Tab-separated table of C-alpha atoms in Angstrom:
chain	number	residue	atom	x	y	z
A	1	MET	CA	20.874	-21.823	1.527
A	2	THR	CA	18.366	-22.136	-1.299
A	3	ALA	CA	16.647	-19.293	-3.072
A	4	ALA	CA	13.374	-20.354	-1.440
A	5	THR	CA	14.720	-19.955	2.103
A	6	PHE	CA	16.347	-16.659	1.101
A	7	VAL	CA	13.084	-15.042	-0.020
A	8	ARG	CA	10.744	-16.688	2.506
A	9	SER	CA	11.007	-13.727	4.900
A	10	TRP	CA	10.257	-11.057	2.284
A	11	PRO	CA	6.440	-11.177	2.488
A	12	SER	CA	6.434	-10.593	6.242
A	13	VAL	CA	8.948	-7.753	6.090
A	14	SER	CA	7.091	-6.238	3.120
A	15	ALA	CA	3.901	-6.424	5.171
A	16	TRP	CA	5.602	-4.458	7.951
A	17	GLY	CA	6.763	-1.784	5.543
A	18	ALA	CA	3.363	-1.616	3.874
A	19	GLY	CA	1.653	-1.538	7.264
A	20	LEU	CA	3.781	1.329	8.541
A	21	THR	CA	3.348	3.375	5.377
A	22	THR	CA	-0.371	2.658	5.027
A	23	ALA	CA	-1.006	3.501	8.680
A	24	ALA	CA	1.011	6.731	8.330
A	25	LEU	CA	-0.945	7.779	5.244
A	26	GLY	CA	-4.198	6.973	7.044
A	27	ALA	CA	-3.186	8.832	10.192
A	28	GLY	CA	-2.238	11.845	8.087
A	29	ALA	CA	-5.683	11.817	6.492
A	30	ILE	CA	-7.335	11.694	9.908
A	31	ILE	CA	-5.367	14.381	11.772
A	32	ARG	CA	-5.430	17.165	9.191
A	33	PRO	CA	-7.610	19.990	10.521
A	34	ASP	CA	-9.278	20.423	7.130
A	35	SER	CA	-9.893	16.678	6.617
A	36	GLY	CA	-13.365	15.954	5.410
A	37	ALA	CA	-15.511	12.949	6.224
A	38	VAL	CA	-14.303	11.054	3.138
A	39	ALA	CA	-10.608	11.532	3.880
A	40	SER	CA	-11.137	10.707	7.573
A	41	GLY	CA	-13.100	7.556	6.718
A	42	LEU	CA	-10.428	6.441	4.270
A	43	GLY	CA	-7.797	7.223	6.891
A	44	ILE	CA	-9.495	5.093	9.541
A	45	GLY	CA	-9.716	2.171	7.123
A	46	MET	CA	-6.052	2.584	6.180
A	47	VAL	CA	-4.903	2.674	9.814
A	48	ILE	CA	-6.871	-0.507	10.539
A	49	LEU	CA	-5.432	-2.282	7.490
A	50	GLY	CA	-1.946	-0.975	8.307
A	51	LEU	CA	-2.114	-2.400	11.826
A	52	ALA	CA	-3.506	-5.668	10.456
A	53	SER	CA	-0.600	-5.808	8.024
A	54	LEU	CA	1.880	-5.421	10.888
A	55	ALA	CA	0.185	-8.244	12.810
A	56	TRP	CA	0.071	-10.487	9.726
A	57	GLY	CA	3.770	-9.916	9.083
A	58	ALA	CA	4.608	-10.893	12.660
A	59	ALA	CA	2.422	-14.010	12.509
A	60	THR	CA	3.914	-15.018	9.169
A	61	LEU	CA	7.462	-14.572	10.376
A	62	SER	CA	6.875	-16.384	13.667
A	63	THR	CA	5.205	-19.407	12.052
A	64	GLY	CA	7.568	-19.653	9.095
A	65	ARG	CA	4.693	-19.810	6.591
A	66	LEU	CA	2.089	-17.492	5.097
A	67	VAL	CA	-0.861	-17.445	7.479
A	68	VAL	CA	-4.422	-16.818	6.266
A	69	PRO	CA	-3.309	-16.137	2.678
A	70	ARG	CA	-6.843	-15.398	1.410
A	71	THR	CA	-7.291	-12.750	4.096
A	72	ALA	CA	-3.824	-11.353	3.349
A	73	LEU	CA	-4.658	-11.102	-0.360
A	74	ALA	CA	-7.981	-9.398	0.381
A	75	GLY	CA	-6.298	-7.028	2.835
A	76	ALA	CA	-3.566	-6.109	0.339
A	77	LEU	CA	-6.136	-5.427	-2.378
A	78	GLY	CA	-8.288	-3.421	0.039
A	79	ALA	CA	-5.317	-1.357	1.204
A	80	LEU	CA	-4.312	-0.709	-2.424
A	81	ALA	CA	-7.846	0.480	-3.199
A	82	LEU	CA	-8.006	2.743	-0.131
A	83	THR	CA	-4.555	4.174	-0.848
A	84	ALA	CA	-5.447	4.998	-4.448
A	85	THR	CA	-8.779	6.477	-3.383
A	86	LEU	CA	-7.094	8.678	-0.769
A	87	MET	CA	-4.667	9.912	-3.410
A	88	PHE	CA	-7.623	11.127	-5.465
A	89	ALA	CA	-9.690	12.369	-2.498
A	90	ALA	CA	-6.938	14.516	-0.931
A	91	PRO	CA	-4.139	14.856	-3.494
A	92	ALA	CA	-2.593	18.004	-2.016
A	93	HIS	CA	-1.921	16.362	1.337
A	94	THR	CA	-1.199	12.767	0.324
A	95	SER	CA	2.392	11.838	-0.382
A	96	VAL	CA	2.985	10.388	-3.832
A	97	VAL	CA	6.169	8.769	-2.510
A	98	GLY	CA	4.216	7.239	0.386
A	99	VAL	CA	1.497	5.939	-1.918
A	100	ALA	CA	4.078	4.498	-4.330
A	101	ALA	CA	6.037	2.775	-1.550
A	102	ALA	CA	2.910	1.361	0.085
A	103	SER	CA	1.592	0.179	-3.277
A	104	LEU	CA	4.863	-1.561	-4.170
A	105	LEU	CA	5.008	-3.343	-0.825
A	106	LEU	CA	1.315	-4.264	-0.913
A	107	VAL	CA	1.827	-5.798	-4.361
A	108	VAL	CA	4.654	-7.943	-2.918
A	109	VAL	CA	2.381	-9.121	-0.093
A	110	GLY	CA	-0.590	-9.721	-2.392
A	111	ALA	CA	1.481	-11.529	-5.022
A	112	SER	CA	3.078	-13.724	-2.357
A	113	ALA	CA	-0.334	-14.650	-0.978
A	114	ALA	CA	-1.739	-15.309	-4.454
A	115	LEU	CA	1.228	-17.505	-5.408
A	116	HIS	CA	0.916	-19.386	-2.129
A	117	LEU	CA	-2.792	-19.995	-2.743
A	118	ARG	CA	-2.117	-21.177	-6.276
A	119	ARG	CA	0.688	-23.473	-5.147
A	120	THR	CA	-1.351	-25.024	-2.328
A	121	ALA	CA	-4.362	-25.539	-4.618
A	122	ARG	CA	-2.137	-27.363	-7.100
A	123	ASP	CA	-0.333	-29.401	-4.438
A	124	ALA	CA	-3.280	-30.098	-2.120
A	125	SER	CA	-1.811	-33.437	-1.054
A	126	ALA	CA	1.570	-31.964	-0.072
A	127	PRO	CA	2.321	-31.785	3.659
A	128	ARG	CA	2.002	-28.334	5.171
A	129	THR	CA	5.078	-27.849	7.303
A	130	ALA	CA	6.681	-24.624	8.397
A	131	GLN	CA	10.021	-24.051	6.742
A	132	PRO	CA	12.867	-22.112	8.296
A	133	MET	CA	13.380	-18.465	7.500
A	134	SER	CA	16.730	-17.346	6.240
A	135	VAL	CA	18.482	-14.894	8.546
A	136	VAL	CA	20.392	-13.464	5.583
A	137	GLY	CA	17.156	-13.104	3.625
A	138	LEU	CA	15.512	-11.399	6.587
A	139	LEU	CA	18.368	-8.925	6.979
A	140	VAL	CA	18.484	-8.110	3.270
A	141	ALA	CA	14.700	-7.706	3.194
A	142	ALA	CA	14.771	-5.457	6.253
A	143	ALA	CA	17.483	-3.284	4.693
A	144	VAL	CA	15.570	-2.942	1.412
A	145	ILE	CA	12.339	-2.145	3.225
A	146	ALA	CA	14.098	0.447	5.383
A	147	VAL	CA	15.441	2.136	2.259
A	148	VAL	CA	11.919	2.227	0.786
A	149	VAL	CA	9.868	2.975	3.911
A	150	THR	CA	11.985	5.632	5.636
A	151	PRO	CA	11.768	8.193	2.797
A	152	ALA	CA	8.088	7.329	2.318
A	153	LEU	CA	7.326	8.094	5.964
A	154	GLY	CA	9.211	11.398	5.758
A	155	ALA	CA	7.386	12.370	2.584
A	156	THR	CA	4.075	11.418	4.184
A	157	GLN	CA	4.775	13.713	7.123
A	158	ASN	CA	5.730	16.571	4.793
A	159	ALA	CA	2.548	16.113	2.749
A	160	VAL	CA	0.411	16.261	5.885
A	161	LEU	CA	2.166	19.403	7.139
A	162	LEU	CA	2.074	21.143	3.744
A	163	ARG	CA	0.656	24.661	4.029
A	164	ASP	CA	-1.603	26.282	1.474
A	165	ASP	CA	1.308	28.395	0.209
A	166	GLY	CA	3.271	25.223	-0.607
A	167	THR	CA	5.730	25.433	2.283
A	168	VAL	CA	6.395	22.953	5.061
A	169	PRO	CA	7.007	24.366	8.548
A	170	VAL	CA	10.563	23.976	9.823
A	171	ILE	CA	11.192	23.488	13.525
A	172	SER	CA	14.296	25.274	14.742
A	173	HIS	CA	15.881	24.926	18.146
A	174	GLU	CA	18.256	27.863	17.755
A	175	GLY	CA	18.392	30.405	20.565
A	176	HIS	CA	17.144	28.012	23.249
């Protein structure tokens, strides 16, 4: 197994992690009772880009190559911009951990797309064939993404539920 086949699955798995986190941040901005028009608009855009990121990751993994890399690069940059804007528009109810995780994963997706575009522009005469994904690379990528995304999703939920007094409601099933 070469290093290239080992890392080939990382952009798609990173897109899934970024998509989940971006969609969660967006959904949190939409469902808050005190969400204003700006936060709701940003949230809708983030949910759309998050779902698009999930679809792109699936298409990339199934074809064995980066699909629509220009669109992927634009989507990653757009999601980064929306995420940063939401952080400034609703800082009290936007998870810093969620924003950091989404940003890191979006940078991986965007950098992969940019490198792919640069490589294909330089090697325009090279044949464009799908190359196999590495199962080991996919498993390692999935494990890393799970370690990054799971805490980010939890922190995103806590930020959305945060009360004005700084507490997060705790659900207890005692006495039932």
